[in-house]
mmCIF file of C-alpha atoms and ligand atoms in Angstrom:
data_model
loop_
_atom_site.group_PDB
_atom_site.id
_atom_site.type_symbol
_atom_site.label_atom_id
_atom_site.label_comp_id
_atom_site.label_asym_id
_atom_site.label_seq_id
_atom_site.Cartn_x
_atom_site.Cartn_y
_atom_site.Cartn_z
ATOM 1 C CA MET A 16 79.736 35.929 -23.731
ATOM 2 C CA THR A 17 77.776 34.859 -26.761
ATOM 3 C CA GLU A 18 75.048 32.708 -25.190
ATOM 4 C CA ARG A 19 71.751 34.312 -24.350
ATOM 5 C CA VAL A 20 69.262 33.167 -21.737
ATOM 6 C CA LYS A 21 65.559 33.593 -22.448
ATOM 7 C CA VAL A 22 63.462 33.770 -19.263
ATOM 8 C CA LEU A 23 61.058 30.872 -18.840
ATOM 9 C CA PHE A 24 60.013 31.181 -15.176
ATOM 10 C CA ASP A 25 60.826 34.486 -13.525
ATOM 11 C CA GLU A 26 61.701 34.926 -9.881
ATOM 12 C CA THR A 27 58.154 35.770 -8.758
ATOM 13 C CA ARG A 28 56.678 32.736 -10.504
ATOM 14 C CA LEU A 29 59.317 30.441 -9.013
ATOM 15 C CA GLN A 30 58.818 31.766 -5.501
ATOM 16 C CA GLU A 31 55.014 31.419 -5.753
ATOM 17 C CA ARG A 32 55.227 27.845 -6.986
ATOM 18 C CA VAL A 33 57.837 26.791 -4.424
ATOM 19 C CA ALA A 34 55.668 28.275 -1.662
ATOM 20 C CA GLN A 35 52.722 26.202 -2.923
ATOM 21 C CA MET A 36 54.845 23.052 -2.970
ATOM 22 C CA GLY A 37 56.045 23.766 0.561
ATOM 23 C CA ALA A 38 52.462 24.203 1.760
ATOM 24 C CA GLN A 39 51.436 20.926 0.104
ATOM 25 C CA ILE A 40 54.335 19.075 1.724
ATOM 26 C CA THR A 41 53.507 20.671 5.076
ATOM 27 C CA SER A 42 49.954 19.370 5.020
ATOM 28 C CA ALA A 43 50.898 15.935 3.633
ATOM 29 C CA CYS A 44 53.767 15.186 6.014
ATOM 30 C CA ARG A 45 52.590 16.309 9.416
ATOM 31 C CA GLY A 46 53.835 14.036 12.217
ATOM 32 C CA GLN A 47 56.482 12.368 10.042
ATOM 33 C CA ASP A 48 60.214 12.054 10.663
ATOM 34 C CA LEU A 49 61.204 14.137 7.642
ATOM 35 C CA VAL A 50 64.603 14.323 5.998
ATOM 36 C CA LEU A 51 65.177 16.287 2.817
ATOM 37 C CA VAL A 52 67.777 14.584 0.634
ATOM 38 C CA VAL A 53 69.115 17.336 -1.591
ATOM 39 C CA VAL A 54 70.731 16.216 -4.839
ATOM 40 C CA LEU A 55 73.788 18.358 -5.540
ATOM 41 C CA LYS A 56 74.696 20.485 -7.152
ATOM 42 C CA GLY A 57 71.717 21.643 -9.199
ATOM 43 C CA SER A 58 69.108 21.455 -6.410
ATOM 44 C CA PHE A 59 70.802 23.662 -3.870
ATOM 45 C CA VAL A 60 68.845 26.836 -4.636
ATOM 46 C CA PHE A 61 65.467 25.112 -4.966
ATOM 47 C CA ALA A 62 66.107 23.141 -1.764
ATOM 48 C CA ALA A 63 67.047 26.250 0.208
ATOM 49 C CA ASP A 64 63.785 27.934 -0.794
ATOM 50 C CA LEU A 65 61.616 24.809 -0.427
ATOM 51 C CA ALA A 66 62.961 23.921 3.030
ATOM 52 C CA ARG A 67 61.986 27.379 4.285
ATOM 53 C CA ARG A 68 58.439 26.869 3.010
ATOM 54 C CA ILE A 69 57.924 23.579 4.867
ATOM 55 C CA ASP A 70 56.531 24.440 8.261
ATOM 56 C CA LEU A 71 57.492 21.187 10.016
ATOM 57 C CA PRO A 72 60.477 19.832 11.922
ATOM 58 C CA LEU A 73 62.935 18.296 9.461
ATOM 59 C CA THR A 74 66.591 17.607 8.809
ATOM 60 C CA VAL A 75 68.518 18.190 5.590
ATOM 61 C CA ASP A 76 71.208 16.022 4.054
ATOM 62 C CA PHE A 77 73.089 16.223 0.767
ATOM 63 C CA LEU A 78 74.023 13.741 -1.878
ATOM 64 C CA GLY A 79 76.426 14.515 -4.682
ATOM 65 C CA LEU A 80 75.771 12.864 -8.024
ATOM 66 C CA ARG A 81 77.541 13.007 -11.312
ATOM 67 C CA SER A 82 75.763 11.879 -14.462
ATOM 68 C CA TYR A 83 78.001 11.177 -17.385
ATOM 69 C CA GLY A 84 76.978 12.329 -20.807
ATOM 70 C CA ASP A 85 77.883 14.389 -23.813
ATOM 71 C CA GLY A 86 77.455 17.877 -22.415
ATOM 72 C CA THR A 87 73.695 18.306 -22.223
ATOM 73 C CA GLU A 88 72.492 14.693 -22.169
ATOM 74 C CA THR A 89 72.914 12.004 -19.531
ATOM 75 C CA SER A 90 73.880 8.437 -20.405
ATOM 76 C CA GLY A 91 72.252 7.056 -17.268
ATOM 77 C CA VAL A 92 75.647 6.202 -15.816
ATOM 78 C CA VAL A 93 75.550 7.835 -12.410
ATOM 79 C CA GLN A 94 78.206 8.076 -9.743
ATOM 80 C CA ILE A 95 77.694 9.113 -6.106
ATOM 81 C CA THR A 96 80.441 11.672 -5.541
ATOM 82 C CA SER A 97 79.450 12.544 -1.990
ATOM 83 C CA ASP A 98 77.195 10.362 0.146
ATOM 84 C CA LEU A 99 74.664 11.206 2.858
ATOM 85 C CA SER A 100 76.156 12.014 6.241
ATOM 86 C CA ARG A 101 73.596 9.979 8.225
ATOM 87 C CA SER A 102 71.444 6.883 7.987
ATOM 88 C CA ILE A 103 67.942 7.304 6.577
ATOM 89 C CA GLU A 104 66.688 3.973 7.926
ATOM 90 C CA GLY A 105 63.151 4.303 9.253
ATOM 91 C CA ARG A 106 62.878 7.958 8.225
ATOM 92 C CA ASP A 107 60.523 9.754 5.852
ATOM 93 C CA VAL A 108 62.697 10.810 2.953
ATOM 94 C CA ILE A 109 61.863 13.489 0.412
ATOM 95 C CA VAL A 110 64.365 13.601 -2.441
ATOM 96 C CA VAL A 111 64.720 17.196 -3.631
ATOM 97 C CA GLU A 112 65.730 17.287 -7.290
ATOM 98 C CA ASP A 113 66.097 20.164 -9.725
ATOM 99 C CA ILE A 114 64.901 18.411 -12.877
ATOM 100 C CA VAL A 115 63.724 14.991 -13.969
ATOM 101 C CA ASP A 116 64.685 14.682 -17.609
ATOM 102 C CA THR A 117 64.968 11.106 -18.922
ATOM 103 C CA GLY A 118 64.338 9.789 -15.393
ATOM 104 C CA LEU A 119 67.510 7.658 -15.455
ATOM 105 C CA THR A 120 69.233 9.553 -12.644
ATOM 106 C CA MET A 121 66.190 9.513 -10.371
ATOM 107 C CA ALA A 122 65.507 5.828 -11.050
ATOM 108 C CA TYR A 123 69.083 5.011 -10.056
ATOM 109 C CA LEU A 124 68.868 7.192 -6.975
ATOM 110 C CA LEU A 125 65.537 5.784 -5.769
ATOM 111 C CA ASP A 126 66.836 2.211 -6.163
ATOM 112 C CA ASN A 127 69.918 3.135 -4.184
ATOM 113 C CA LEU A 128 68.011 4.914 -1.391
ATOM 114 C CA ARG A 129 65.434 2.123 -1.109
ATOM 115 C CA THR A 130 68.175 -0.328 -0.089
ATOM 116 C CA ARG A 131 68.796 1.900 2.960
ATOM 117 C CA ARG A 132 65.278 1.083 4.274
ATOM 118 C CA PRO A 133 63.638 4.487 4.764
ATOM 119 C CA ARG A 134 60.071 4.378 6.117
ATOM 120 C CA SER A 135 58.880 6.317 3.095
ATOM 121 C CA LEU A 136 60.551 7.652 -0.020
ATOM 122 C CA ARG A 137 59.049 10.482 -2.049
ATOM 123 C CA VAL A 138 60.215 12.992 -4.627
ATOM 124 C CA ALA A 139 59.892 16.770 -4.892
ATOM 125 C CA ALA A 140 61.124 17.941 -8.296
ATOM 126 C CA LEU A 141 61.052 21.510 -9.533
ATOM 127 C CA LEU A 142 60.981 20.610 -13.232
ATOM 128 C CA HIS A 143 60.017 17.651 -15.391
ATOM 129 C CA LYS A 144 60.475 17.113 -19.128
ATOM 130 C CA PRO A 145 57.788 14.547 -19.983
ATOM 131 C CA ALA A 146 58.743 14.481 -23.668
ATOM 132 C CA ARG A 147 62.133 12.964 -22.812
ATOM 133 C CA THR A 148 61.017 10.258 -20.395
ATOM 134 C CA ARG A 149 62.874 6.962 -20.724
ATOM 135 C CA ILE A 150 62.005 5.594 -17.288
ATOM 136 C CA VAL A 151 58.846 6.669 -15.501
ATOM 137 C CA VAL A 152 59.652 7.721 -11.957
ATOM 138 C CA PRO A 153 57.102 8.829 -9.368
ATOM 139 C CA ILE A 154 57.126 12.570 -8.680
ATOM 140 C CA ASP A 155 55.047 13.339 -5.604
ATOM 141 C CA TRP A 156 55.390 17.119 -5.795
ATOM 142 C CA LEU A 157 56.209 18.835 -9.080
ATOM 143 C CA GLY A 158 56.819 22.519 -9.792
ATOM 144 C CA PHE A 159 56.536 22.836 -13.570
ATOM 145 C CA THR A 160 56.712 20.748 -16.697
ATOM 146 C CA VAL A 161 58.983 22.021 -19.465
ATOM 147 C CA ASP A 162 59.338 21.256 -23.137
ATOM 148 C CA ASP A 163 62.397 19.562 -24.558
ATOM 149 C CA VAL A 164 64.710 22.524 -24.019
ATOM 150 C CA PHE A 165 67.916 22.920 -22.027
ATOM 151 C CA VAL A 166 67.262 25.145 -19.033
ATOM 152 C CA VAL A 167 69.659 26.992 -16.741
ATOM 153 C CA GLY A 168 69.461 29.175 -13.654
ATOM 154 C CA TYR A 169 68.115 28.823 -10.102
ATOM 155 C CA GLY A 170 70.833 26.233 -9.394
ATOM 156 C CA LEU A 171 70.917 24.630 -12.841
ATOM 157 C CA ASP A 172 74.097 24.985 -14.838
ATOM 158 C CA HIS A 173 75.655 24.689 -18.207
ATOM 159 C CA ALA A 174 79.345 23.869 -17.828
ATOM 160 C CA GLU A 175 79.026 25.065 -14.188
ATOM 161 C CA ARG A 176 77.785 28.529 -15.136
ATOM 162 C CA TYR A 177 74.398 30.218 -14.672
ATOM 163 C CA ARG A 178 73.610 28.561 -11.303
ATOM 164 C CA ASN A 179 73.270 32.006 -9.693
ATOM 165 C CA LEU A 180 70.533 33.325 -11.978
ATOM 166 C CA PRO A 181 67.420 34.044 -9.849
ATOM 167 C CA TYR A 182 65.168 32.797 -12.678
ATOM 168 C CA ILE A 183 65.015 29.758 -14.956
ATOM 169 C CA GLY A 184 65.709 30.344 -18.601
ATOM 170 C CA VAL A 185 66.438 28.597 -21.837
ATOM 171 C CA LEU A 186 69.959 28.720 -23.111
ATOM 172 C CA GLU A 187 69.855 29.929 -26.666
ATOM 173 C CA PRO A 188 72.840 28.456 -28.456
ATOM 174 C CA GLY A 189 75.572 30.769 -29.617
ATOM 175 C CA PRO A 190 79.016 29.805 -30.864
ATOM 176 C CA SER A 191 80.400 29.007 -27.411
ATOM 177 C CA ALA A 192 77.205 27.409 -26.052
ATOM 178 C CA THR A 193 77.399 24.568 -28.528
ATOM 179 C CA THR A 194 80.945 23.562 -27.759
ATOM 180 C CA GLY A 195 79.973 21.310 -24.826
ATOM 181 C CA THR A 196 82.751 18.911 -23.969
ATOM 182 C CA SER A 197 82.353 15.362 -22.762
ATOM 183 C CA GLY A 198 82.094 14.877 -19.047
ATOM 184 C CA ALA A 199 79.697 15.531 -16.265
ATOM 185 C CA VAL A 200 76.347 17.093 -17.084
ATOM 186 C CA GLY A 201 73.865 18.778 -14.805
ATOM 187 C CA SER A 202 73.724 17.761 -11.148
HETATM 188 P P1 LIG B 475 68.011 12.569 -16.246
HETATM 189 O O1 LIG B 475 68.058 12.584 -17.741
HETATM 190 O O2 LIG B 475 68.790 11.407 -15.694
HETATM 191 O O3 LIG B 475 66.574 12.596 -15.730
HETATM 192 O O4 LIG B 475 68.704 13.897 -15.745
HETATM 193 C C1 LIG B 475 70.035 13.912 -15.371
HETATM 194 C C2 LIG B 475 70.476 15.234 -14.845
HETATM 195 O O5 LIG B 475 70.780 16.029 -15.983
HETATM 196 C C3 LIG B 475 69.490 16.072 -14.048
HETATM 197 O O6 LIG B 475 69.461 15.764 -12.668
HETATM 198 C C4 LIG B 475 70.033 17.459 -14.242
HETATM 199 O O7 LIG B 475 71.055 17.703 -13.295
HETATM 200 C C5 LIG B 475 70.602 17.357 -15.659
HETATM 201 N N1 LIG B 475 69.673 17.979 -16.611
HETATM 202 C C6 LIG B 475 68.704 17.407 -17.327
HETATM 203 N N2 LIG B 475 68.073 18.311 -18.091
HETATM 204 C C7 LIG B 475 68.686 19.489 -17.835
HETATM 205 C C8 LIG B 475 68.482 20.819 -18.315
HETATM 206 O O8 LIG B 475 67.614 21.146 -19.131
HETATM 207 N N3 LIG B 475 69.321 21.762 -17.815
HETATM 208 C C9 LIG B 475 70.320 21.487 -16.922
HETATM 209 N N4 LIG B 475 71.072 22.482 -16.514
HETATM 210 N N5 LIG B 475 70.526 20.257 -16.450
HETATM 211 C C10 LIG B 475 69.714 19.270 -16.902
#
């Protein structure tokens, strides 16, 4: 392996921040009919930790998305590869997303979910790259902002690798890290 990963947020920092987010959601959502909509694949680790820090009754559902792009950049063309298993009509939805980069994926997703008539629709995102915003999307609970760097770990991949790192790091390009092929990115 020639790529190197420089640690950006270590495991302790991630766990502390996710616990804070869970506590905030717990106090904001008491008495609501909560469903966490987890955006696969990248959010699965964050969602597993966040769900256990929300001290309220809730259900969890999953939505598979594929964003097409050139390896590390989305084009905004998004396909639902696996849909929710149940209706969200009348329910209080929290979309759990790993990273909001340009905002194109989240904008598409929120438009799509809104047509299903949830009672409320909010977003919990672990990471946000403000410098790359193309569409402003509301983020109700945010973990960290990051600079314009490509991050991996804690569920986030590059070419399907690195999802199992317990920390988030920056992929430092080596010979094989820069050979991204066309196809699906992130998710
Ligand atoms: P968007 O640009 O539409 O906001 O982000 C599209 C998707 O690209 C994100 O949901 C995420 O899966 C992926 N993505 C964006 N930035 C990064 C990044 O720095 N690292 C990784 N691994 N995926 C990213």
